[in-house]
Tab-separated table of C-alpha atoms and ligand atoms in Angstrom:
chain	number	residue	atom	x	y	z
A	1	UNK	CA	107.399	109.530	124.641
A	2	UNK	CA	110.536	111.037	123.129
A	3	UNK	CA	112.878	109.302	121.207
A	4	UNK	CA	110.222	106.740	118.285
A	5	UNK	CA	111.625	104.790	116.034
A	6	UNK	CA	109.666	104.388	112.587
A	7	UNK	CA	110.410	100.989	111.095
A	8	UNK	CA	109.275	101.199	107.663
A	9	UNK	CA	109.518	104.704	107.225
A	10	UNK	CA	110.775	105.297	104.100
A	11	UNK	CA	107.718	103.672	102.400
A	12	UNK	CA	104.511	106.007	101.628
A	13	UNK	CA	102.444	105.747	104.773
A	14	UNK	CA	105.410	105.792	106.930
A	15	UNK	CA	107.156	108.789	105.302
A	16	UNK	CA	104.064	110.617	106.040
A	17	UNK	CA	103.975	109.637	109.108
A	18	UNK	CA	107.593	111.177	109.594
A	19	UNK	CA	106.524	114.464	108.304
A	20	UNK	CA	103.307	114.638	110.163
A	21	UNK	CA	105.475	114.095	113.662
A	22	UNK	CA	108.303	116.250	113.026
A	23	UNK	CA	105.532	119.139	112.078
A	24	UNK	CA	103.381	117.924	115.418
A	25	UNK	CA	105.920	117.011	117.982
A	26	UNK	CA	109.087	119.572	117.523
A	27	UNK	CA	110.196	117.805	120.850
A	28	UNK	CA	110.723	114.216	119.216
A	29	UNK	CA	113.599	112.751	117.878
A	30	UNK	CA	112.204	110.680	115.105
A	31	UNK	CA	114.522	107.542	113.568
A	32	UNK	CA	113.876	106.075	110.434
A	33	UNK	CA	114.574	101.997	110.123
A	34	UNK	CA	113.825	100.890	106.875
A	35	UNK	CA	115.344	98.101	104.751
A	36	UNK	CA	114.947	100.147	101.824
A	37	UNK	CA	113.258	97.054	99.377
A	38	UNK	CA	112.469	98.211	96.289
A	39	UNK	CA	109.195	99.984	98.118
A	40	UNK	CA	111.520	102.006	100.322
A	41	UNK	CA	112.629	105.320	98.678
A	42	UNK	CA	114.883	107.900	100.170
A	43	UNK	CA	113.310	110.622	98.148
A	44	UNK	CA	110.121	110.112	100.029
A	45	UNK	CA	112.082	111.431	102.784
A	46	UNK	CA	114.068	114.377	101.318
A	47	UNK	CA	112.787	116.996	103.167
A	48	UNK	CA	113.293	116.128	106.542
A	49	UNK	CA	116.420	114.623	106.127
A	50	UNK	CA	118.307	117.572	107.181
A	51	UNK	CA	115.603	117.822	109.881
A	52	UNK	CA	117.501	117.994	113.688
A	53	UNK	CA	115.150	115.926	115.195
A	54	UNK	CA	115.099	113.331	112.418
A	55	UNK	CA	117.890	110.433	111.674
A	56	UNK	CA	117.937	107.373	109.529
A	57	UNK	CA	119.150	104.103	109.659
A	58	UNK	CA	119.178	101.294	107.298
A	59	UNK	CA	118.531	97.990	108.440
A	60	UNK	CA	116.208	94.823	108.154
A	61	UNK	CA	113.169	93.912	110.881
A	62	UNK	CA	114.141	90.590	111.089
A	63	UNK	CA	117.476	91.298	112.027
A	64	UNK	CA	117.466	91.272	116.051
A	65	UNK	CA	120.932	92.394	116.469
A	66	UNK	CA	120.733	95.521	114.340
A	67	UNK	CA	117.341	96.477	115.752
A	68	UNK	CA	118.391	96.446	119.373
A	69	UNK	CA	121.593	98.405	118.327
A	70	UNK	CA	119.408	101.266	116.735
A	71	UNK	CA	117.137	100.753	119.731
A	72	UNK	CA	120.139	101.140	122.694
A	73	UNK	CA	122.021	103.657	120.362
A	74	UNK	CA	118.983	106.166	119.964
A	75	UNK	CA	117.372	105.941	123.384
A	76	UNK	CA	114.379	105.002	121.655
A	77	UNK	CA	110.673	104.496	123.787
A	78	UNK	CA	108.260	104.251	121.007
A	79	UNK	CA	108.374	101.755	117.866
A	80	UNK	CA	105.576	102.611	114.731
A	81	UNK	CA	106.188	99.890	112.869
A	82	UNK	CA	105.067	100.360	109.491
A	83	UNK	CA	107.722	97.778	108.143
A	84	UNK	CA	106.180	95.359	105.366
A	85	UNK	CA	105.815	93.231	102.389
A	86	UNK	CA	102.580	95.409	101.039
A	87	UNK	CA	101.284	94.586	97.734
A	88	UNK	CA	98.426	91.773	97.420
A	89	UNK	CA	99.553	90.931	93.792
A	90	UNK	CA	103.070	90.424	94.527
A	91	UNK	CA	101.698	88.176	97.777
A	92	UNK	CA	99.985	85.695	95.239
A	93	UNK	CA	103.046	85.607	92.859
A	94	UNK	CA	105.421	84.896	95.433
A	95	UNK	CA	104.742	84.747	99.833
A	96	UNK	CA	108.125	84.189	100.978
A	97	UNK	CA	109.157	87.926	101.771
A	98	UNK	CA	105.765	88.803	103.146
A	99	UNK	CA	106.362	86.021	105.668
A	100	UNK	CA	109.716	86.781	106.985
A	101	UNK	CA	108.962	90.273	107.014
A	102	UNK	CA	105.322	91.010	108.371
A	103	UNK	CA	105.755	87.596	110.434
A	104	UNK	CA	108.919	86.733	111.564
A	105	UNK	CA	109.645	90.813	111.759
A	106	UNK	CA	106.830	91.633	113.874
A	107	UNK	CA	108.013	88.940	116.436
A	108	UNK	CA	111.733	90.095	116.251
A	109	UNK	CA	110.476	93.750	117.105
A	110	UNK	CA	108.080	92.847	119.653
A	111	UNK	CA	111.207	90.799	121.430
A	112	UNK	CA	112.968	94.116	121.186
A	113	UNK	CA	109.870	95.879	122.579
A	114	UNK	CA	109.771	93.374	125.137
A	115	UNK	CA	113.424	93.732	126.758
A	116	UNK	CA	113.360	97.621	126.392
A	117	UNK	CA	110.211	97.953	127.874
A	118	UNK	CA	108.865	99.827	124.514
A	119	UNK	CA	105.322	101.727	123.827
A	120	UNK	CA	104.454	99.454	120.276
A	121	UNK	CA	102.182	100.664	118.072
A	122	UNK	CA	101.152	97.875	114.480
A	123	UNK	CA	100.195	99.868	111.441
A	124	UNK	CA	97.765	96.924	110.260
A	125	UNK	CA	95.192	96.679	107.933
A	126	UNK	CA	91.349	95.521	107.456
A	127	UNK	CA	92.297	92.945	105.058
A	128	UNK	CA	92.852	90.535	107.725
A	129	UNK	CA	88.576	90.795	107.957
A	130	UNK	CA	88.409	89.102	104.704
A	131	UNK	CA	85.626	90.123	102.252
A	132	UNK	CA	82.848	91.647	104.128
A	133	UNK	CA	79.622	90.374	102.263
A	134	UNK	CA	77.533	92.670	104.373
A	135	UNK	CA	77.917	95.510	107.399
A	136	UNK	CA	80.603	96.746	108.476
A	137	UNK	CA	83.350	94.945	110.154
A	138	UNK	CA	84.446	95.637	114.102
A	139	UNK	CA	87.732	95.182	115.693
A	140	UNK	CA	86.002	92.333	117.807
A	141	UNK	CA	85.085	90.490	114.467
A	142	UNK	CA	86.609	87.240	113.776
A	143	UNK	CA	90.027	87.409	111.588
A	144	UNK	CA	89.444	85.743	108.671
A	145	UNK	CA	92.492	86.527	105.721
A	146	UNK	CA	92.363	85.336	102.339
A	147	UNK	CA	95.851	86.563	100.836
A	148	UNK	CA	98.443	85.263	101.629
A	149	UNK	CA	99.548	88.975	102.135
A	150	UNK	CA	96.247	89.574	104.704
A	151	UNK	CA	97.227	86.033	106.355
A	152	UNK	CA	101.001	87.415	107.198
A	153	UNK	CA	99.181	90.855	108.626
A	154	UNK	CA	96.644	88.624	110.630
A	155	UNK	CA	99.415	86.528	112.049
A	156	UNK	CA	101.401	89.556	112.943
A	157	UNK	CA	98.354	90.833	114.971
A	158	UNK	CA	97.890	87.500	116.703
A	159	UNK	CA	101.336	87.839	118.027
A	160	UNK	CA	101.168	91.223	119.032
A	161	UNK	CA	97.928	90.105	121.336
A	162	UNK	CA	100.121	87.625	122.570
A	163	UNK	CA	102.676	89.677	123.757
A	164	UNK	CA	100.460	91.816	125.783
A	165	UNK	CA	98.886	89.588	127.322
A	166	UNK	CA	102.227	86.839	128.393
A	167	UNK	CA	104.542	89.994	128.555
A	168	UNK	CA	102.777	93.252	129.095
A	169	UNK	CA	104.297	94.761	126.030
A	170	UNK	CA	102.427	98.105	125.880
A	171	UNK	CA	100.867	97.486	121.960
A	172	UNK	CA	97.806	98.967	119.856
A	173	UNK	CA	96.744	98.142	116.715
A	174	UNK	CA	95.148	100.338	113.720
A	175	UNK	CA	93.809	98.588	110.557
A	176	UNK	CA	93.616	100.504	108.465
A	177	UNK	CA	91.732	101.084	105.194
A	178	UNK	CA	93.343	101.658	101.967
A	179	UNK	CA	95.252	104.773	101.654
A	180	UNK	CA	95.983	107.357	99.280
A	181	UNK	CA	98.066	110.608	98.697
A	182	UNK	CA	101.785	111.375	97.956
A	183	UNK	CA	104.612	109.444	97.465
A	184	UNK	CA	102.538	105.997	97.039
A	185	UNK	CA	104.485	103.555	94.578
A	186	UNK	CA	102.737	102.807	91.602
A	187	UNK	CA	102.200	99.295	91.429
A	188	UNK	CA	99.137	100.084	93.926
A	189	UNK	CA	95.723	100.765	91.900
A	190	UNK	CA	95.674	104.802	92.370
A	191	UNK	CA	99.005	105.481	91.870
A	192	UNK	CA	99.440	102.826	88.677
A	193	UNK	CA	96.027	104.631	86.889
A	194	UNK	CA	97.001	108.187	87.739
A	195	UNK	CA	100.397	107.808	86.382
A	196	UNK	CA	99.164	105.524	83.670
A	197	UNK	CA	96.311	108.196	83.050
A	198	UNK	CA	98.827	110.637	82.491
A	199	UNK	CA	100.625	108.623	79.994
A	200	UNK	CA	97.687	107.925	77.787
A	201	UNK	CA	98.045	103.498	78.570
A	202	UNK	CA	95.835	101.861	79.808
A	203	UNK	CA	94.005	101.292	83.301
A	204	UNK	CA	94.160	97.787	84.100
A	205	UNK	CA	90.617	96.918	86.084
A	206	UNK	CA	90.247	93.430	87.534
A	207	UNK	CA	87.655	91.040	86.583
A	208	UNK	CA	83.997	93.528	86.276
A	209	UNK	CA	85.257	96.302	88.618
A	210	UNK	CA	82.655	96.387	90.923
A	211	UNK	CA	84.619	95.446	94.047
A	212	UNK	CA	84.316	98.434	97.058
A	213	UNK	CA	87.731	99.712	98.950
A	214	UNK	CA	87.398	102.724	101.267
A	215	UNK	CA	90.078	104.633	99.629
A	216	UNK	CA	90.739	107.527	102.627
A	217	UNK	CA	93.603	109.955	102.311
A	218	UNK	CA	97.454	108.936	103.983
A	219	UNK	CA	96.708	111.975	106.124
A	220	UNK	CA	93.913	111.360	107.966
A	221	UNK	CA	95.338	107.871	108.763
A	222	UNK	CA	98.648	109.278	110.199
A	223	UNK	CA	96.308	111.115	112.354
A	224	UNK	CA	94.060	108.350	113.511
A	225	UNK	CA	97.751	106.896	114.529
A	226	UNK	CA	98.747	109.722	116.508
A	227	UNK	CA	95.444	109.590	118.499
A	228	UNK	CA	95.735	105.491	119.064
A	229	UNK	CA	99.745	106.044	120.160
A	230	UNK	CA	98.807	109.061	122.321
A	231	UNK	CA	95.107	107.995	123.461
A	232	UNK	CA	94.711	104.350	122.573
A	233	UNK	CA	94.231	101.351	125.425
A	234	UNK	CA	96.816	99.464	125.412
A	235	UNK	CA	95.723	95.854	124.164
A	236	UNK	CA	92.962	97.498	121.522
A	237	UNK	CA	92.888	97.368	118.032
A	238	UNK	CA	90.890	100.463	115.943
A	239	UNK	CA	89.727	100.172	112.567
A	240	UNK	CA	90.656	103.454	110.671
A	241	UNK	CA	89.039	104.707	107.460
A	242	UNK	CA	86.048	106.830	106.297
A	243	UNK	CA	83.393	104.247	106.467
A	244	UNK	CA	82.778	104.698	102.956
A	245	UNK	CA	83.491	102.540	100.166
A	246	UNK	CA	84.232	103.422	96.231
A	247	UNK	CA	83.797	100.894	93.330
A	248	UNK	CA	87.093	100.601	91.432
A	249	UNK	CA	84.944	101.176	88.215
A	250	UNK	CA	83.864	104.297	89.599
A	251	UNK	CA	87.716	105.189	91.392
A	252	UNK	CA	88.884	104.716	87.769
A	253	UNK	CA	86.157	107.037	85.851
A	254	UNK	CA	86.829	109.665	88.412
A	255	UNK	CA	90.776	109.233	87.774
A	256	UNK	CA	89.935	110.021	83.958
A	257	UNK	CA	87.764	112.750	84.858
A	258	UNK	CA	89.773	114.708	86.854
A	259	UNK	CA	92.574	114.246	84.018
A	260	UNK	CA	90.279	115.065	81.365
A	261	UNK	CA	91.113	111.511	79.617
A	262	UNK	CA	88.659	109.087	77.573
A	263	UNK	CA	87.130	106.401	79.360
A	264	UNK	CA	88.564	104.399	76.636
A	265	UNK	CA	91.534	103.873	78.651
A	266	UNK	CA	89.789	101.514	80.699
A	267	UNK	CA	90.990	97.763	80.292
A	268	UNK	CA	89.231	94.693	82.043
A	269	UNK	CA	92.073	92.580	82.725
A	270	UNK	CA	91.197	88.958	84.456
A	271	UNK	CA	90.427	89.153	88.265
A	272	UNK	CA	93.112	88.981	90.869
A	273	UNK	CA	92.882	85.334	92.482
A	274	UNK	CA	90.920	85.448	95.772
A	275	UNK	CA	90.187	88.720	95.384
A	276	UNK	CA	88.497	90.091	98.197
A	277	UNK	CA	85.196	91.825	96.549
A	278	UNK	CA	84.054	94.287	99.843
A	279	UNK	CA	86.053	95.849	102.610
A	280	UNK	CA	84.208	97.782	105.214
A	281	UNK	CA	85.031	99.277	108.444
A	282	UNK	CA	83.349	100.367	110.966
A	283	UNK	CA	85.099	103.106	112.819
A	284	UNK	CA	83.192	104.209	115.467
A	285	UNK	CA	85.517	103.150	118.501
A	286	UNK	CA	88.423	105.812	117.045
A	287	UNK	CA	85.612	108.442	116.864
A	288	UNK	CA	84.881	107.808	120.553
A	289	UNK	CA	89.166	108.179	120.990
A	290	UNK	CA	88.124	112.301	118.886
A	291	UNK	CA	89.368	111.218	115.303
A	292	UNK	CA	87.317	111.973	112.755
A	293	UNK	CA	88.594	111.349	108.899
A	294	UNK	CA	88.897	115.002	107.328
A	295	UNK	CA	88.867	114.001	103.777
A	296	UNK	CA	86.047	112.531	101.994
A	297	UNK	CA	86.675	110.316	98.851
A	298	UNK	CA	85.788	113.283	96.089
A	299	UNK	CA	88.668	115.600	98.132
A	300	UNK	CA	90.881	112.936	98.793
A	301	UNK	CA	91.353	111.707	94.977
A	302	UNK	CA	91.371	115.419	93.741
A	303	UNK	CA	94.623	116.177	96.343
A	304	UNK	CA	95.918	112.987	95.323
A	305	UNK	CA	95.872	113.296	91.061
A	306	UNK	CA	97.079	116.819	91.825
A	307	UNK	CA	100.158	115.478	93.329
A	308	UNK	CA	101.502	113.075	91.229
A	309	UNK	CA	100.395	115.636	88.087
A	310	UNK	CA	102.939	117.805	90.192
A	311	UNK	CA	105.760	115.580	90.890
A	312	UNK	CA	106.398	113.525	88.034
A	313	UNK	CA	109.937	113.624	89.396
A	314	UNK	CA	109.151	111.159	92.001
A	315	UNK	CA	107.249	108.735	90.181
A	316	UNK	CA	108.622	108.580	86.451
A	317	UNK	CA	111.931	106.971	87.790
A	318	UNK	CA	110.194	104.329	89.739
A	319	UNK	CA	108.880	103.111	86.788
A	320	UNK	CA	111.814	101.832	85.014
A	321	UNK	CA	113.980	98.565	86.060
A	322	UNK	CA	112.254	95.905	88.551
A	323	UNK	CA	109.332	97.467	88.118
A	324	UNK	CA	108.560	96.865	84.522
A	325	UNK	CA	109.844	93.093	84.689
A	326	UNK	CA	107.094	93.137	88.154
A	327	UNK	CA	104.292	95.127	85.482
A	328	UNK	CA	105.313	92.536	82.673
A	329	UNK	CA	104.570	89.085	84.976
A	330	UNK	CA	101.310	91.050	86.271
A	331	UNK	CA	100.049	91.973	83.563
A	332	UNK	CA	101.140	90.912	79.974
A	333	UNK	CA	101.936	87.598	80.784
A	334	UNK	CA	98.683	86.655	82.324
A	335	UNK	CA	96.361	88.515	79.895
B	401	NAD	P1	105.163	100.465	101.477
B	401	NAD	O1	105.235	99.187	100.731
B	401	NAD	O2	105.026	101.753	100.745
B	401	NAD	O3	106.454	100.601	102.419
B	401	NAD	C1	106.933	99.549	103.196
B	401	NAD	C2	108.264	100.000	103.797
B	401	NAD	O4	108.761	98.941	104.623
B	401	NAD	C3	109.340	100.283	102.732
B	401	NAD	O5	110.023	101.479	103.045
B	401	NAD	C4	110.266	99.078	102.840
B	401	NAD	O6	111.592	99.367	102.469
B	401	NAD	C5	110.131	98.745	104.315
B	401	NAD	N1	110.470	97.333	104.614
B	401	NAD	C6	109.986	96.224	103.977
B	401	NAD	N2	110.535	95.125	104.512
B	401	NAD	C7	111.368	95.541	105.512
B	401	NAD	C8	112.197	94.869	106.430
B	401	NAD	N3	112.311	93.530	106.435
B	401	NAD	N4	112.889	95.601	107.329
B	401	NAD	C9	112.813	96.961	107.329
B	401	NAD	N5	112.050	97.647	106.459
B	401	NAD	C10	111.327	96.945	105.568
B	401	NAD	O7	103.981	100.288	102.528
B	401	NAD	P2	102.795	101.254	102.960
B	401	NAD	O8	101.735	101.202	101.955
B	401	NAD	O9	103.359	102.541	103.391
B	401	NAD	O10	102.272	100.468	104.244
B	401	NAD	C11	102.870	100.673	105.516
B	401	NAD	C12	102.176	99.790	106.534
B	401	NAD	O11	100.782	100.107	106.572
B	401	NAD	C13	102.264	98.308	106.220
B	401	NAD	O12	102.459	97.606	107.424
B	401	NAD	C14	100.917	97.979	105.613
B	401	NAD	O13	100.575	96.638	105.857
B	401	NAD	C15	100.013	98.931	106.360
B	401	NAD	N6	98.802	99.367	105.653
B	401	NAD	C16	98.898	99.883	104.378
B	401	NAD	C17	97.746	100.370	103.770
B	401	NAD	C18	97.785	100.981	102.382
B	401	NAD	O14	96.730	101.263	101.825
B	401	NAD	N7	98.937	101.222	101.797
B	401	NAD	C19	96.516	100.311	104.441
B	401	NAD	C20	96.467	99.757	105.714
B	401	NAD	C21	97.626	99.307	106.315
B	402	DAU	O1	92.854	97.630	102.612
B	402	DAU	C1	94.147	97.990	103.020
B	402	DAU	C2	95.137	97.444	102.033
B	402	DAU	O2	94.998	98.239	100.860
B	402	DAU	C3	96.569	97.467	102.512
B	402	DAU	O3	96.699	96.633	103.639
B	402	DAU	C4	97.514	97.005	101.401
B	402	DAU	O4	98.863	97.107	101.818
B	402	DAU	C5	97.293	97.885	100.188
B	402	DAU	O5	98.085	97.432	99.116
B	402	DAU	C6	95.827	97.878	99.795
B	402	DAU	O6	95.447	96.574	99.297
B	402	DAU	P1	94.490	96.402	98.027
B	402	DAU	O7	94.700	95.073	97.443
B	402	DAU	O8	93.102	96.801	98.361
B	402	DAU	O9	95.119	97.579	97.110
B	402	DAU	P2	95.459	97.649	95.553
B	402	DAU	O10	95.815	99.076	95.283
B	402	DAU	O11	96.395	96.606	95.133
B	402	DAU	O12	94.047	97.331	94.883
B	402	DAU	C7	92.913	98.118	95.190
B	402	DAU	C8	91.735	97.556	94.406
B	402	DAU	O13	91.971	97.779	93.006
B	402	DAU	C9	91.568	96.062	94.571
B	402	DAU	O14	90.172	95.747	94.569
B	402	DAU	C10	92.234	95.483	93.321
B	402	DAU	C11	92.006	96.559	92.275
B	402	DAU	N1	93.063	96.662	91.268
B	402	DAU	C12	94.350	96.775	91.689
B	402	DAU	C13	95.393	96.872	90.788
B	402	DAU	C14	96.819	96.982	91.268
B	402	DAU	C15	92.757	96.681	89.913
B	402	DAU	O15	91.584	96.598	89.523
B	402	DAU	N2	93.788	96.769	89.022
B	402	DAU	C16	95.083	96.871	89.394
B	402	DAU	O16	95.981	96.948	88.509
């Protein structure tokens, strides 16, 4: 392992995962490929850019040609691919992106994996469980999506199991919980209530708030990545997270708290459609790989508000343009 390519990595996990490898692995070259939708963001990358080890290259997953160019033209061994259509809401308003990307991209890198003999590692998540009524779910469990963003995930994982079994494609799999930390966008619930928080408007809670996430921090998951791309079986899948799950009536008090704003911010808006009420993940087969998530909820959230109370920089121009005609369909128009 030498030369990785990071598709996606100008979004938030993905430009943490950058940092994290460039600080771990001085011997890597690492190569951005990222589209640069209006999740990708240069600036999450500004520090590294002048990095020797680190290049970046825009270009689209589901574009063959130009992935096997960056491939051949970098060397490259190992693929990350972080590359996706994200955000559940936008999923529900409109599923055509989310399945050309996290479908039809997945296949087109996993072609390019398979004629360059590539190590492939799938940044997925535990949404393609579905809602977990009770326990904990295991990465033998049935997949079982109910967004049409968890569907596109689940159908990218299908393929990947596919591919190692018909074509010995060396892939893992992490699903992951939901993260948190620096350089999130803020259409996703922590970074739209701190920065909202800040502003004194209002948090917008779905339906009674009492559906569980197991917010862990972006930095313990790049690290549960390094251990599956540097330990993992090829062929497995590991669920990643603490194994603990918040309320978002509770995630949303403790936003206020550590600002030192009124609860009164708080706004029940009406429920996201098919929301999914209870993630949970059990996580035992990445402690038996030596991961262990460093960062508890409290210490997580804390390091998280701190940042974007830091760097309004990065998140005050984000909030201007597509984003407020995105917040205005969201929100306003169906309240
Ligand atoms: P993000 O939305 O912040 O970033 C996605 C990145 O992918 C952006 O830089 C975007 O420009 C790029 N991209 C989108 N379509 C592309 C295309 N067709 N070709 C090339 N690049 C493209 O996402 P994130 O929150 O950092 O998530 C990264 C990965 O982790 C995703 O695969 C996601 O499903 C998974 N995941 C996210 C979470 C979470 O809580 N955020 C949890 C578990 C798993
Ligand atoms: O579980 C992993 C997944 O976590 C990732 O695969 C996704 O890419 C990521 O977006 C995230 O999905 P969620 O739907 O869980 O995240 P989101 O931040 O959109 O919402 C978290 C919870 O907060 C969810 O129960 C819905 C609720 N919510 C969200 C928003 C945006 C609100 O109550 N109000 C909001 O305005």
């Amino acid at each position: 392992m030498q030369n990785i390519l990071i598709t996606g990595g100008a979004g938030f996990i993905g430009s943490n995962f950058v940092r994290y490898l460039l600080q771990k692995y001085p011997a890597y070259s690492v190569v951005v490929y990222d589209k640069l939708t209006y999740a990708g963001n240069l600036d999450n990358l500004r520090d590294v850019e002048r990095h020797p080890q680190y290049a970046f290259v825009r270009g689209d997953i589901c574009d063959a040609a130009a992935v096997e160019r960056a491939i051949a033209e970098h060397k490259i061994d190992t693929l990350v691919n972080f590359a996706a259509e994200t955000h559940v809401d936008r999923s529900i308003l409109d599923a055509d992106a989310f399945i050309r990307t996290d479908v039809y991209g997945t296949y087109v890198l996993l072609e390019a994996a398979k004629k360059f003999g590539l190590r492939y590692h799938q940044v997925g998540t535990d949404e393609v469980y579905g809602w977990v009524e009770q326990g904990s779910s295991r990465e033998t469990d049935p997949l079982v999506p109910r967004s049409p963003y968890a569907a596109s995930k689940a159908s990218a994982d299908l393929l990947i199991g596919a591919y190692v079994v018909t074509h010995h494609v060396g892939a893992t799999i992490t699903r992951g919980a939901n993260n948190i930390g620096p350089y999130q966008f803020p259409e996703k619930v922590v970074p739209l209530f701190v920065t909202n928080a800040i502003d004194d408007l209002p948090l917008p809670l779905y339906g009674d708030g009492k559906q569980q996430r197991d917010y862990q921090f972006v930095l313990d998951h790049c690290e549960a990545i390094d251990a599956v791309l540097h330990r993992g079986v090829i062929g497995e899948a590991y669920n990643v997270g603490t194994g603990h799950e918040t309320y978002n009536i509770d995630l949303a008090h403790a936003i206020l708290k550590l600002l030192n704003k009124p609860a009164s911010l708080i706004q029940h808006v009406p429920d996201r459609a098919g929301h999914d009420r209870r993630y949970s993940l059990d996580v035992s087969k990445l402690h038996a790989l030596g991961w262990q998530s460093r960062h508890a909820f409290a210490a997580a959230l804390e390091k998280t508000v701190q940042w974007y109370v830091a760097n309004a920089w990065w998140w005050r121009k984000l909030k201007s343009g597509e984003y407020l005609a995105y917040y205005k369909k969201q929100y306003e128009e169906r309240t």
